[in-house]
Short mmCIF file of C-alpha atoms and ligand atoms in Angstrom, two decimals:
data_model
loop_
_atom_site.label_atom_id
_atom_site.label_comp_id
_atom_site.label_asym_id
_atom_site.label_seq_id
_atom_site.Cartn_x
_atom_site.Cartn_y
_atom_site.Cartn_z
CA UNK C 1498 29.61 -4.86 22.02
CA UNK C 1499 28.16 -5.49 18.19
CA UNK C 1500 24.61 -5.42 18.43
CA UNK C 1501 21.67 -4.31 17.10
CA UNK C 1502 20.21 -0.92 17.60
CA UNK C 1503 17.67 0.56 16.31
CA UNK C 1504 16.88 4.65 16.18
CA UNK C 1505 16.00 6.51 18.93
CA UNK C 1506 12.30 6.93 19.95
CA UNK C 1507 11.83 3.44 17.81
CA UNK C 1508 8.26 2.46 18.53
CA UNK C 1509 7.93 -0.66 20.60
CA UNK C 1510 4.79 -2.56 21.12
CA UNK C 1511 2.04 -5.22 20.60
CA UNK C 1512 -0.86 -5.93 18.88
CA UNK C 1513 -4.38 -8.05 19.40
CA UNK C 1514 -7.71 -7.48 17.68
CA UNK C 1515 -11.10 -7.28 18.99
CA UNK C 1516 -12.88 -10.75 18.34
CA UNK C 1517 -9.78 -12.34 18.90
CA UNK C 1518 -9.71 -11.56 22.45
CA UNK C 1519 -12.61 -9.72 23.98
CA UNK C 1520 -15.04 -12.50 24.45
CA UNK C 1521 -18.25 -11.34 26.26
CA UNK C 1522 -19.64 -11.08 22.20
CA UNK C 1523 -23.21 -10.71 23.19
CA UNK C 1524 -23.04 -8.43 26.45
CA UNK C 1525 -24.06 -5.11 27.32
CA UNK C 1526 -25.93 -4.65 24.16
CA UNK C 1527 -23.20 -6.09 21.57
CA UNK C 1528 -24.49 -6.63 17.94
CA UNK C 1529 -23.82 -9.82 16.39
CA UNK C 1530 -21.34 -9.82 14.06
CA UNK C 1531 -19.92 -11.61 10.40
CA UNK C 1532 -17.58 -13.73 13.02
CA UNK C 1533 -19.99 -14.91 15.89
CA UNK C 1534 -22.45 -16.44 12.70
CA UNK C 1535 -19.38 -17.75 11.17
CA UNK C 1536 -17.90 -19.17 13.80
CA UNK C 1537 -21.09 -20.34 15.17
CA UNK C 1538 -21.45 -22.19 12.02
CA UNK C 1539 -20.53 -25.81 12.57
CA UNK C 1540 -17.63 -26.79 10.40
CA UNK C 1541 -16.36 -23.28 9.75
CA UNK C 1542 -13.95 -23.62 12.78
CA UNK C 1543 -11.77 -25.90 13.59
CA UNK C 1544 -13.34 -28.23 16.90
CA UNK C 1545 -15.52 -25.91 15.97
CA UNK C 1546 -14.66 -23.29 18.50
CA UNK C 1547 -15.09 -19.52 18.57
CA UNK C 1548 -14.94 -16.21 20.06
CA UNK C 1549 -17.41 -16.46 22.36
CA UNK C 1550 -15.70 -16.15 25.47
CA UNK C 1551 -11.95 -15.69 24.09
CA UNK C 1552 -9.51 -14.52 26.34
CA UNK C 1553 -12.02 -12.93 28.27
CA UNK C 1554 -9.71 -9.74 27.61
CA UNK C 1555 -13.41 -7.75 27.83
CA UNK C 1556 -13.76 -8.29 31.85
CA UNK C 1557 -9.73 -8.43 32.37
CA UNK C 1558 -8.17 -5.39 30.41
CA UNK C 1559 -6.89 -3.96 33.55
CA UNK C 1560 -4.61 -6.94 34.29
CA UNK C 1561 -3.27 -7.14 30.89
CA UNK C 1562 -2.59 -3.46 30.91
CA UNK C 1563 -0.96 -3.73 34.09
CA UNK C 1564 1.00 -6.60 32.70
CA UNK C 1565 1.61 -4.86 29.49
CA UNK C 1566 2.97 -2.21 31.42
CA UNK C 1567 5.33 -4.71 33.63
CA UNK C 1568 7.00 -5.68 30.18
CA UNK C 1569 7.40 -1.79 29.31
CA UNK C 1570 5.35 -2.71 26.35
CA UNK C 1571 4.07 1.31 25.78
CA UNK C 1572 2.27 0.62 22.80
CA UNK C 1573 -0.81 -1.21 22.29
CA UNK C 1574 -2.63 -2.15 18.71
CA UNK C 1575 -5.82 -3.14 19.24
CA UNK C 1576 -9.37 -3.06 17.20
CA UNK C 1577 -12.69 -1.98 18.83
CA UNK C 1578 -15.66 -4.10 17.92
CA UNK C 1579 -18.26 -1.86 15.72
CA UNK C 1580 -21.16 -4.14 16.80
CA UNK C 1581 -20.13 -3.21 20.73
CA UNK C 1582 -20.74 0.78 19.61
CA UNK C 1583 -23.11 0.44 16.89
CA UNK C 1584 -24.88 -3.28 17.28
CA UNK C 1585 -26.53 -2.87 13.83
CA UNK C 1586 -23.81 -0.97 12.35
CA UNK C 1587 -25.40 2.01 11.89
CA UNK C 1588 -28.41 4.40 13.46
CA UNK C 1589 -28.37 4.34 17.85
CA UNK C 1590 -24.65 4.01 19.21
CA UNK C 1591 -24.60 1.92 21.97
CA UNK C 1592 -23.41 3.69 25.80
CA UNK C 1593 -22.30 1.02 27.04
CA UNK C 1594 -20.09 0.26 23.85
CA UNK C 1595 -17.99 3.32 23.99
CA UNK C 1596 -18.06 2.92 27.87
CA UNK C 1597 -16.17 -0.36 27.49
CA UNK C 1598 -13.26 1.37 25.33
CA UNK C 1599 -13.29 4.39 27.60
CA UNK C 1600 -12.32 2.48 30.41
CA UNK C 1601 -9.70 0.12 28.37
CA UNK C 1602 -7.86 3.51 27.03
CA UNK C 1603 -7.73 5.75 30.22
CA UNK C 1604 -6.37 2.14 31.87
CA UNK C 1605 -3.94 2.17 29.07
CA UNK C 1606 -2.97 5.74 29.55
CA UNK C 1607 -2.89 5.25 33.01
CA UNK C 1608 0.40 3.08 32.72
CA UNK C 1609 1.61 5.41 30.12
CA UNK C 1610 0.72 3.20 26.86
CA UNK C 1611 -0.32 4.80 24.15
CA UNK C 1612 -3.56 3.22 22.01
CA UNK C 1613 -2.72 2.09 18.72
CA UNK C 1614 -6.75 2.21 17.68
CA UNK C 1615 -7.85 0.12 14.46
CA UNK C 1616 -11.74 0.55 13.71
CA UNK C 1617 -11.68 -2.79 11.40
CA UNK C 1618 -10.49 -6.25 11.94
CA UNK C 1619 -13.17 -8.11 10.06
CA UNK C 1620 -15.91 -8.25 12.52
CA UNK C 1621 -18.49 -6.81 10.29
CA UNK C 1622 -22.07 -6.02 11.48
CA UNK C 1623 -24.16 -9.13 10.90
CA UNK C 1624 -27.01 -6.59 10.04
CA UNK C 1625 -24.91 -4.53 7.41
CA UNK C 1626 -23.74 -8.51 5.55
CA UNK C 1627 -27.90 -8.69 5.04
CA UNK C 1628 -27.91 -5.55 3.09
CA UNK C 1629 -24.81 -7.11 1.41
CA UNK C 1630 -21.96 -6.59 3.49
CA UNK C 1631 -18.37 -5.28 1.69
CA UNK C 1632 -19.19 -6.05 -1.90
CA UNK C 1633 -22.44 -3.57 -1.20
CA UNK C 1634 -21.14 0.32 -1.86
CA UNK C 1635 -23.39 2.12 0.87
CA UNK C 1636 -21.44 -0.77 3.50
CA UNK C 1637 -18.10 2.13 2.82
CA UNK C 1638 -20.46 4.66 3.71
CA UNK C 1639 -21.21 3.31 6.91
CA UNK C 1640 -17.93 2.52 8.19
CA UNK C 1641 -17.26 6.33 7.57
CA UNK C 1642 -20.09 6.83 9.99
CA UNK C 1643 -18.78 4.66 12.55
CA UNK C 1644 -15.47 5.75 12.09
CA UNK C 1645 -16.62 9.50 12.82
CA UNK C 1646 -18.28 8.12 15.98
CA UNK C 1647 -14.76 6.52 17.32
CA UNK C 1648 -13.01 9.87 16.34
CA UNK C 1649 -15.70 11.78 18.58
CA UNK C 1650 -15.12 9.57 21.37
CA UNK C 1651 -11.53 8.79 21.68
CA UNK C 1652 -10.44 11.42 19.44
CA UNK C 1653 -9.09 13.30 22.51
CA UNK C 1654 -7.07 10.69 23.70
CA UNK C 1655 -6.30 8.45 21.09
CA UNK C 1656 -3.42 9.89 18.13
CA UNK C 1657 -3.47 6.71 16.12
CA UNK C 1658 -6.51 5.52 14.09
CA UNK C 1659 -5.98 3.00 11.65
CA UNK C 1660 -8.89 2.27 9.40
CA UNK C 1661 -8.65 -1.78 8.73
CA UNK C 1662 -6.85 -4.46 9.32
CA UNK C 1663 -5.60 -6.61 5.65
CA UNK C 1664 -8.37 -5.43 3.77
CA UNK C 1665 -7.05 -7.94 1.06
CA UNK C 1666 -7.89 -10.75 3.85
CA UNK C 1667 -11.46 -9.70 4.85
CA UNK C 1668 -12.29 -9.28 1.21
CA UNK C 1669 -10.35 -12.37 -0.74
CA UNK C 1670 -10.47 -14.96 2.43
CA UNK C 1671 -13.86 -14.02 3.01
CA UNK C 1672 -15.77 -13.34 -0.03
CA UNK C 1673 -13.52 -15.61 -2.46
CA UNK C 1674 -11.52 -18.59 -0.72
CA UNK C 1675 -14.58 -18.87 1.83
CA UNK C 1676 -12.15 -19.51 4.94
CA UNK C 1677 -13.35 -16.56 6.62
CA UNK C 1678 -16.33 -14.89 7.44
CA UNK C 1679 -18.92 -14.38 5.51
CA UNK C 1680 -17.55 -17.20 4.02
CA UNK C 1681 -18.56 -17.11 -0.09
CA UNK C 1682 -16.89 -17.96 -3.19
CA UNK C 1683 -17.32 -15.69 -5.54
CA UNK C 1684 -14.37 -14.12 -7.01
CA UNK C 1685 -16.88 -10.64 -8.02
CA UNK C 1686 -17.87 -10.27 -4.49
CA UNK C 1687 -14.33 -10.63 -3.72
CA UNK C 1688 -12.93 -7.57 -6.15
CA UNK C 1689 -15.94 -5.50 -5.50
CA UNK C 1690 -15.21 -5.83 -1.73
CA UNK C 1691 -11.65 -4.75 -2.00
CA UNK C 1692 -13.10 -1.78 -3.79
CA UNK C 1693 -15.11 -1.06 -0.88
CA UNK C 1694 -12.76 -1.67 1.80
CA UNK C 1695 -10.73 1.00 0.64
CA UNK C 1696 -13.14 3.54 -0.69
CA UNK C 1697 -14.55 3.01 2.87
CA UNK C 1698 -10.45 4.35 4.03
CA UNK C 1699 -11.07 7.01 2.16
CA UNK C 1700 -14.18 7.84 2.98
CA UNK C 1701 -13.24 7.18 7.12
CA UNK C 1702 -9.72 9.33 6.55
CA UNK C 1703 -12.14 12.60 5.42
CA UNK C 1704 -14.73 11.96 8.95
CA UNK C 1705 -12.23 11.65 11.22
CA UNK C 1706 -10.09 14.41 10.26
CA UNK C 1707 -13.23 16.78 10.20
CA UNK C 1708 -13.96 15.67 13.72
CA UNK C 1709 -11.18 15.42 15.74
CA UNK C 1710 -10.47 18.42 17.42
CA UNK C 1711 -6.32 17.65 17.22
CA UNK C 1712 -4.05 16.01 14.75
CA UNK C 1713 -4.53 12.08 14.67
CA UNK C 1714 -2.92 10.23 12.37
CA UNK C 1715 -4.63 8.03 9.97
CA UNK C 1716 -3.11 4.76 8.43
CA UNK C 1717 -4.10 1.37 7.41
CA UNK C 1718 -2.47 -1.81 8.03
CA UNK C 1719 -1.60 -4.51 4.95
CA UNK C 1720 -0.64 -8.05 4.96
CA UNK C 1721 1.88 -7.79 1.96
CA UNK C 1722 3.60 -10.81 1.34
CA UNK C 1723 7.14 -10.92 -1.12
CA UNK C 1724 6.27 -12.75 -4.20
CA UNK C 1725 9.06 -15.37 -5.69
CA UNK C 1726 9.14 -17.32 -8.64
CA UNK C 1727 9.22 -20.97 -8.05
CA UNK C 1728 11.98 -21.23 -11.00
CA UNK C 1729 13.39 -18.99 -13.27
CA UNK C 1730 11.39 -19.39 -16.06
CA UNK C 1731 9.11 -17.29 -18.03
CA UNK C 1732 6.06 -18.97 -16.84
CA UNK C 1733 6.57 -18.82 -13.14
CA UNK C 1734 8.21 -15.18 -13.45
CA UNK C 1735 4.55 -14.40 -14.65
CA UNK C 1736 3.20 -16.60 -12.55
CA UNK C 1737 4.27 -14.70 -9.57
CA UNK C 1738 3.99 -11.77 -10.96
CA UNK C 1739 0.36 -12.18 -11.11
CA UNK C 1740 -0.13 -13.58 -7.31
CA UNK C 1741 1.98 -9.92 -6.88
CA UNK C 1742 -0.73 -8.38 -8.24
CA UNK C 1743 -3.60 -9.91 -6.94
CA UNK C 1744 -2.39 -9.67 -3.76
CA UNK C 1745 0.35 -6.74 -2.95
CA UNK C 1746 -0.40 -4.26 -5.71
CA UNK C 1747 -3.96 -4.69 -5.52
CA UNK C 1748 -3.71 -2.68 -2.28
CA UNK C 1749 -0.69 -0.61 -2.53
CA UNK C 1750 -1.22 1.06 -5.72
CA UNK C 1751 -4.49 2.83 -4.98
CA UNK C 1752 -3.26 3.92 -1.60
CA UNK C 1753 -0.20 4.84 -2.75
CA UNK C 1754 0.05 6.26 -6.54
CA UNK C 1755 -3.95 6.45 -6.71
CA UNK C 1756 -4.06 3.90 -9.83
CA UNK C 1757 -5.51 0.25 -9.62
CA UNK C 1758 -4.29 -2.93 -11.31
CA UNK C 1759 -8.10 -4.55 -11.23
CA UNK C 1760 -8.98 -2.61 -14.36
CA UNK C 1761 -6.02 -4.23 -16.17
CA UNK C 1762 -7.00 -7.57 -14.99
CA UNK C 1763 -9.03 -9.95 -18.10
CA UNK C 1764 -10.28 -11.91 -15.30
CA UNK C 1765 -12.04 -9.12 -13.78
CA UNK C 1766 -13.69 -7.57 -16.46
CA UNK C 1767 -17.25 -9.00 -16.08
CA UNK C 1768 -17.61 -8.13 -12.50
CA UNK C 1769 -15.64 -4.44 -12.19
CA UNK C 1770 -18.04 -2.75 -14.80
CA UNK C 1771 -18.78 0.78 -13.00
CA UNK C 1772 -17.56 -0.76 -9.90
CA UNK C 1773 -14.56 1.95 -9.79
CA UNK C 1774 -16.28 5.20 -9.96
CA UNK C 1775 -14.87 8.74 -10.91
CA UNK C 1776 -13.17 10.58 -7.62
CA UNK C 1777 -12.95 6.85 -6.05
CA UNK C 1778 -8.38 6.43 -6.44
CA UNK C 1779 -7.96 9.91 -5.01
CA UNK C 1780 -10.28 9.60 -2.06
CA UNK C 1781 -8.34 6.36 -1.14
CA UNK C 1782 -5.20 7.79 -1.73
CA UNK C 1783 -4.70 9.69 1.59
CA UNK C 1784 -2.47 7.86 4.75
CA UNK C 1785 -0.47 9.24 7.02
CA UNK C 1786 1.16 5.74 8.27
CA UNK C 1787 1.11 2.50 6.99
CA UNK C 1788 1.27 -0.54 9.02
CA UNK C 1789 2.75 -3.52 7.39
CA UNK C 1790 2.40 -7.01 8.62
CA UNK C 1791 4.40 -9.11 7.51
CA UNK C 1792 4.65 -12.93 8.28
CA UNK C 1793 5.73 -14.95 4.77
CA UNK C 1794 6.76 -14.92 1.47
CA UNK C 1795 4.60 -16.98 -1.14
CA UNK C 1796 6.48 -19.25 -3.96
CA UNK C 1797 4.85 -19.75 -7.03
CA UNK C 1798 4.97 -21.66 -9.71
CA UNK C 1799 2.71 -21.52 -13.06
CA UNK C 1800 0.01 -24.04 -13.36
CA UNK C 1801 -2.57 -24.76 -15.82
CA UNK C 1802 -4.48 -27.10 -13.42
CA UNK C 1803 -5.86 -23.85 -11.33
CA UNK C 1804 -8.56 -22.07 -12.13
CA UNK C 1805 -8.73 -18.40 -12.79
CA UNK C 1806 -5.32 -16.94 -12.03
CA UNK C 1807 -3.21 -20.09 -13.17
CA UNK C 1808 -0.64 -20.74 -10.65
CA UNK C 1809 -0.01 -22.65 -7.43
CA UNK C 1810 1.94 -22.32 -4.47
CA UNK C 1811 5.07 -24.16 -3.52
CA UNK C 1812 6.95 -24.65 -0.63
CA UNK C 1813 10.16 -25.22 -0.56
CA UNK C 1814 11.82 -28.34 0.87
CA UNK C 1815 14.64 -27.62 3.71
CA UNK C 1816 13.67 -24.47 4.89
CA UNK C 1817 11.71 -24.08 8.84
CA UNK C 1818 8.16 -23.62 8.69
CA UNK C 1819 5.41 -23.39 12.05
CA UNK C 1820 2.31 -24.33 11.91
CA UNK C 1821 0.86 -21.98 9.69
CA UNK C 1822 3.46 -20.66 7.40
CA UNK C 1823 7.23 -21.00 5.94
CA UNK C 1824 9.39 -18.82 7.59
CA UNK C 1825 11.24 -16.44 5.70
CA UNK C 1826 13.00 -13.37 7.59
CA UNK C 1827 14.70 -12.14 4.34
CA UNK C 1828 11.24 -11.71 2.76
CA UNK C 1829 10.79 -8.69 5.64
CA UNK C 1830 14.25 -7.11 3.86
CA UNK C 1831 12.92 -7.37 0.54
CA UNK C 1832 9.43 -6.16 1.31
CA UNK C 1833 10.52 -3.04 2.84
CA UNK C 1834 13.39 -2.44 0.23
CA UNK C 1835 10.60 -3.26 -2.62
CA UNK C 1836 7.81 -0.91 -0.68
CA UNK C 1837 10.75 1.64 -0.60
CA UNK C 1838 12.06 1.48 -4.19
CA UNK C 1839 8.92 1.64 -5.62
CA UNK C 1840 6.01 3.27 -3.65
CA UNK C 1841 8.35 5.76 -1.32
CA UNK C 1842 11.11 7.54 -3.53
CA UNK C 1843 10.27 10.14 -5.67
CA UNK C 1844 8.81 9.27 -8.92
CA UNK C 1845 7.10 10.92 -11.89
CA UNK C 1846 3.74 12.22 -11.76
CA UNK C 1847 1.34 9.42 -11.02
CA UNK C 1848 -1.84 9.78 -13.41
CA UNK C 1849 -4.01 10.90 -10.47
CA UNK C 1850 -1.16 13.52 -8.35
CA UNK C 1851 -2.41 13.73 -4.74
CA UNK C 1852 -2.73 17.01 -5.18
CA UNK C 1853 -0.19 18.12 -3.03
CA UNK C 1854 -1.08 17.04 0.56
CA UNK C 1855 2.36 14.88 0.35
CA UNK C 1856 -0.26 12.23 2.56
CA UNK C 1857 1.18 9.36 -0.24
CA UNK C 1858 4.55 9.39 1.24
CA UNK C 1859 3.39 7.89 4.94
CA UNK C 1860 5.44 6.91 7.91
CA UNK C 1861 6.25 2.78 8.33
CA UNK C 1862 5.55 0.36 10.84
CA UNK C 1863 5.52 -3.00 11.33
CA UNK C 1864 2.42 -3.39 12.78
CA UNK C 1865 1.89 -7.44 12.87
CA UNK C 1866 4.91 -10.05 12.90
CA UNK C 1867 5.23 -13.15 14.88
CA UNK C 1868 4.84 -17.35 14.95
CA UNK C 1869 2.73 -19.75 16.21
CA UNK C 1870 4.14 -21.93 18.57
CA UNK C 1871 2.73 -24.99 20.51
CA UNK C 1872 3.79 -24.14 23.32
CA UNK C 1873 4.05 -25.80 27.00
CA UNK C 1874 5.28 -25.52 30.54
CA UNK C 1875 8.88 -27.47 31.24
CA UNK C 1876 9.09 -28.64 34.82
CA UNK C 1877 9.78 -25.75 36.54
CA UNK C 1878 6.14 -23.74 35.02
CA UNK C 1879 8.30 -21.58 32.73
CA UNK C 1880 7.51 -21.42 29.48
CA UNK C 1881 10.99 -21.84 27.07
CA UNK C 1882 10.06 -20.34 23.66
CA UNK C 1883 13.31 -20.57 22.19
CA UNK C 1884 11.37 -21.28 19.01
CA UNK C 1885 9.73 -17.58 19.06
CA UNK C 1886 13.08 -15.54 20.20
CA UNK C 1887 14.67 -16.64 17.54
CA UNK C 1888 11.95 -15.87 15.26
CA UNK C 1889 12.21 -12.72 16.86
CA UNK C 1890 15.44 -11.88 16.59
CA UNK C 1891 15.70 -12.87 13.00
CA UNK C 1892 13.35 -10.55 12.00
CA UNK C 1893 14.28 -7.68 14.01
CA UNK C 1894 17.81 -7.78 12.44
CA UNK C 1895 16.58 -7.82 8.89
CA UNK C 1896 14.22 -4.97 9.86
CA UNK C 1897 17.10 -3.31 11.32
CA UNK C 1898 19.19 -4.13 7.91
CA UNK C 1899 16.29 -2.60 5.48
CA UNK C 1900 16.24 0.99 8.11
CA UNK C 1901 20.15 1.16 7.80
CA UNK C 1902 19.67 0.81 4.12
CA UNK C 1903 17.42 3.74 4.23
CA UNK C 1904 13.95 2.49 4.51
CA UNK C 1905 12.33 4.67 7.68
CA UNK C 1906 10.31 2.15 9.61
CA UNK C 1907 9.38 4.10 12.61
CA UNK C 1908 8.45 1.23 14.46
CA UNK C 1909 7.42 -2.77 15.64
CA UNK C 1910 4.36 -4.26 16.84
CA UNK C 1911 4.80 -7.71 18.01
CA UNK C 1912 1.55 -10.14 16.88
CA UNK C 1913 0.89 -10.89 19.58
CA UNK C 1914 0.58 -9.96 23.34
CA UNK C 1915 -1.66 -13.03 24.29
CA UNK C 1916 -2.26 -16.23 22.99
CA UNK C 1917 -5.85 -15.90 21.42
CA UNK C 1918 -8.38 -17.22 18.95
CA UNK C 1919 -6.93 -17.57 15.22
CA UNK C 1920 -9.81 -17.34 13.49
CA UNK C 1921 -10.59 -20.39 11.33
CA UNK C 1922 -7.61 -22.62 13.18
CA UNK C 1923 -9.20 -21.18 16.50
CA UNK C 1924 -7.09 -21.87 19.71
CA UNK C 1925 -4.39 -23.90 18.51
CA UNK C 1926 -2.13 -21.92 17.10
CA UNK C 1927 -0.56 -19.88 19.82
CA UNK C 1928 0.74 -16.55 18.65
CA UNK C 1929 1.23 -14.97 22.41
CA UNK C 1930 4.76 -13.57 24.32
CA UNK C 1931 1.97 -14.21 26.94
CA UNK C 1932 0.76 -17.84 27.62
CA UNK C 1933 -2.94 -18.38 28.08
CA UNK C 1934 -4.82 -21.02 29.89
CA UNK C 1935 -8.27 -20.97 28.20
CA UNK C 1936 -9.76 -23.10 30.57
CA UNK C 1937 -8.92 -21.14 33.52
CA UNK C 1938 -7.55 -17.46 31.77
CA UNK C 1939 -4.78 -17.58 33.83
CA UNK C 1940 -1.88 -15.29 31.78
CA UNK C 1941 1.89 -16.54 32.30
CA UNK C 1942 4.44 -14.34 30.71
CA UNK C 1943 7.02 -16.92 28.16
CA UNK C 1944 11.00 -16.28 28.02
CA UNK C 1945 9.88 -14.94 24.54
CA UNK C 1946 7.80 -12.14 26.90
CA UNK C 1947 10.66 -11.49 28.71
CA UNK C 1948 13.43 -11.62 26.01
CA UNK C 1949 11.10 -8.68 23.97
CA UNK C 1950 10.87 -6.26 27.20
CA UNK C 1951 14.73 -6.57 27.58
CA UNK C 1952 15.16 -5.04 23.62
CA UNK C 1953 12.40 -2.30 24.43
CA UNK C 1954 14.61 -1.26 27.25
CA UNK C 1955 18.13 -1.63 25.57
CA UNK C 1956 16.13 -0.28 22.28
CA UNK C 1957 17.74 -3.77 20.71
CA UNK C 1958 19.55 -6.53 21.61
CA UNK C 1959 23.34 -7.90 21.59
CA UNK C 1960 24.24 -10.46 18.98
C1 FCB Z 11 -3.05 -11.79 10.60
C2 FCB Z 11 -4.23 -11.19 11.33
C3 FCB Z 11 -4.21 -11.42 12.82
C4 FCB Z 11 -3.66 -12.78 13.19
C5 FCB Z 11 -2.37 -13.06 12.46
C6 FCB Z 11 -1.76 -14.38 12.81
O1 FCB Z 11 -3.39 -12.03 9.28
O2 FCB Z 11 -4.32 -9.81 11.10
O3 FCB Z 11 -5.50 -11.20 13.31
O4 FCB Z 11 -4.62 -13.72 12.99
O5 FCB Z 11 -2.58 -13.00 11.08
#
């Protein structure tokens, strides 16, 4: 039958993050973090709603691993909260922290799902952002700390550690569009952030290697989004080539080829002064996977009306769109081609070789892709998200397209298992293959849930 299969041992799983779900954000000695003040912030949040209580995932992890494991969903992305292990971000861990995500691993290993652990998803200490947060150096100095601390712990059961979650998006929606926590405006604060973010990879790659006692592998996970022109003209060709970047290469190139474009940017110059220092590229240039999520493409045109970078987005008319974003499955093709063709294949000498450690040729994975979807129950209390299956399977097959044209993606993380709070849009946008009542928490598994576990176990579906 002509379908679509994908190579054996293809990774199969799902993916939440920490303030998105956990709730309980002040209990059992929890620090505050970036996102409860943010959130508590009237006006940040749409109804003004927040994590507070969430999907109460902090009291119910052994259901949802047990319903994880129902699904065969074997592989589980999630982020741990630093404030729950280190409530001021650094100095006395907290016991009953690391107790919390002691008992949600060995329940995860007990149904034979293996942690996918990421040690940043913008939650930021609240007591680090009043010594200045990101855009402050010592802040990447910390997170090596913590991330040392995590590596102690879990280190024996966990093989996975990413570092962060879209460092672009904690530093650019954060520091310079002011939609996300901490919530300023300031383009500086912005680059010098991004800066940090990584150096802080870096920095967190070198401490956890020294202190696990096995092999773990170390990635980072990037919201990379294909940049088109709006038309073919000049203008717009440099239009997007400047959103490109701002927001892919700002990211890829350090981790990847150990070089920067903020230096060449004009825009930058009076706020980048000695912000890259000497050693800085090649510390950050060390991953052994690198998680991809990938949910748009952006089209821009040129536009003198815009401040600063000098374009604007468009969006074209006729094509499907959800409630947060166009959707574009050929954009996953030419993002993983792109990423391929010019970050993967051999090419010369990079200004800054890493010497040697081959760590700049990591292993793929989608770690984030999905679509909000306002969902219901039809009469009979399913759930029929034909909406999100085919979202699904339009994706998978031009995944599966870009690995038989030679691009190794090892592997597919579904965003995400339960419907949960979307940051500034909070609980309306519904991302889940698992329905959520957030009245009551009651979990109900949609077709879309059910459609996913059927490709894990035929490792891809029939067209
Ligand atoms: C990504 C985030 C994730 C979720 C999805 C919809 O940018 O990493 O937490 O909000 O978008």
């Amino acid at each position: 039958m002509p379908g679509i299969h994908f190579p054996e041992g293809f990774v199969w799983g799902i993916a939440s993050s920490a303030y998105q779900v956990e709730g309980a954000w002040n209990e059992d000695g929890k620090g505050v973090s970036i996102w409860d003040t943010f959130a508590h912030t009237p006006g940040k949040i749409v109804n003004d709603e927040n994590g507070d209580a969430a999907i109460d995932h902090y009291h119910r992890y052994k259901e949802d691993a047990a319903l994880m494991a129902e699904l065969d969903l074997r592989h589980y992305r999630f982020s741990t909260a630093w404030t729950r292990i280190l409530p001021a971000g650094t100095g006395p861990v907290n016991p009953k922290g690391i107790a919390f995500y002691d008992r949600l691993i060995d329940a995860l290993l007990k149904h034979k799902i293996e942690p996918y652990l990421c040690l940043f998803h913008w939650d930021l200490p609240q007591a680090l952002q009043d010594k200045g947060g990101w855009p402050n150096r010592e802040t990447a100095y910390a997170f090596a700390d913590y991330a040392r601390i995590v590596a102690k712990h879990f280190g024996d059961r966990v093989n996975v550690i990413f570092t962060h979650n879209e460092p672009w998006v904690a530093a650019f929606a954060g520091h310079f569009l002011g939609m996300h926590a901490p919530g300023t405006k300031e383009l500086g604060a912005a680059l010098r952030a991004v800066h940090h973010l990584l150096l802080s990879h870096g920095l967190a790659t070198e401490a956890i290697r020294a202190e696990a006692k096995r092999p773990v592998k170390v990635g980072i996970t990037l919201n990379l989004n294909p940049v088109y022109p709006a038309t073919e003209s000049k203008k717009d060709a440099e239009a997007a080539d400047r959103v490109d970047a701002t927001m892919n290469r700002i990211v890829l190139d350090p981790l990847l080829k150990g070089t920067t474009p903020i230096e060449g940017y004009k825009i930058a110059k009076p706020f980048t002064g000695n912000l890259i220092q000497p050693g800085d590229l090649k510390k950050i240039c060390v991953l052994d996977l690198l998680g991809i999520n990938y949910y748009s493409r952006a089209v821009m045109k040129h536009s003198a009306k815009i401040p600063v970078i000098g374009v604007e987005q468009v969006h074209p008319e006729g094509n499907e769109y959800s409630g947060m974003w166009e959707i574009f499955p050929e954009g996953l093709y030419a993002l993983l081609t792109r990423i391929q063709r010019d970050y993967l294949q051999p090419s010369p000498p990079s200004p800054l070789p890493n010497k040697g450690e081959g760590r700049n040729a990591p292993e793929l994975m989608i770690t984030e892709n999905g679509i909000p979807v306002p969902d219901g129950f039809d009469f009979d209390g399913r759930i029929r998200d034909e909406r999100r299956i085919r979202y699904l399977r339009n994706h998978l097959a031009q995944l599966h397209r870009a690995i038989q044209d030679g691009v190794p993606v090892k592997g597919y993380f579904h965003w995400s298992f339960m419907d949960n709070f979307e940051w500034a849009l909070g609980y309306g946008q519904r991302f889940g293959l698992v329905y959520v009542d957030f009245e009551t928490q009651k979990r109900t598994v949609k077709d879309s849930g059910r459609w996913f576990a059927e490709v894990i176990r035929g490792n891809g579906f029939e067209i």
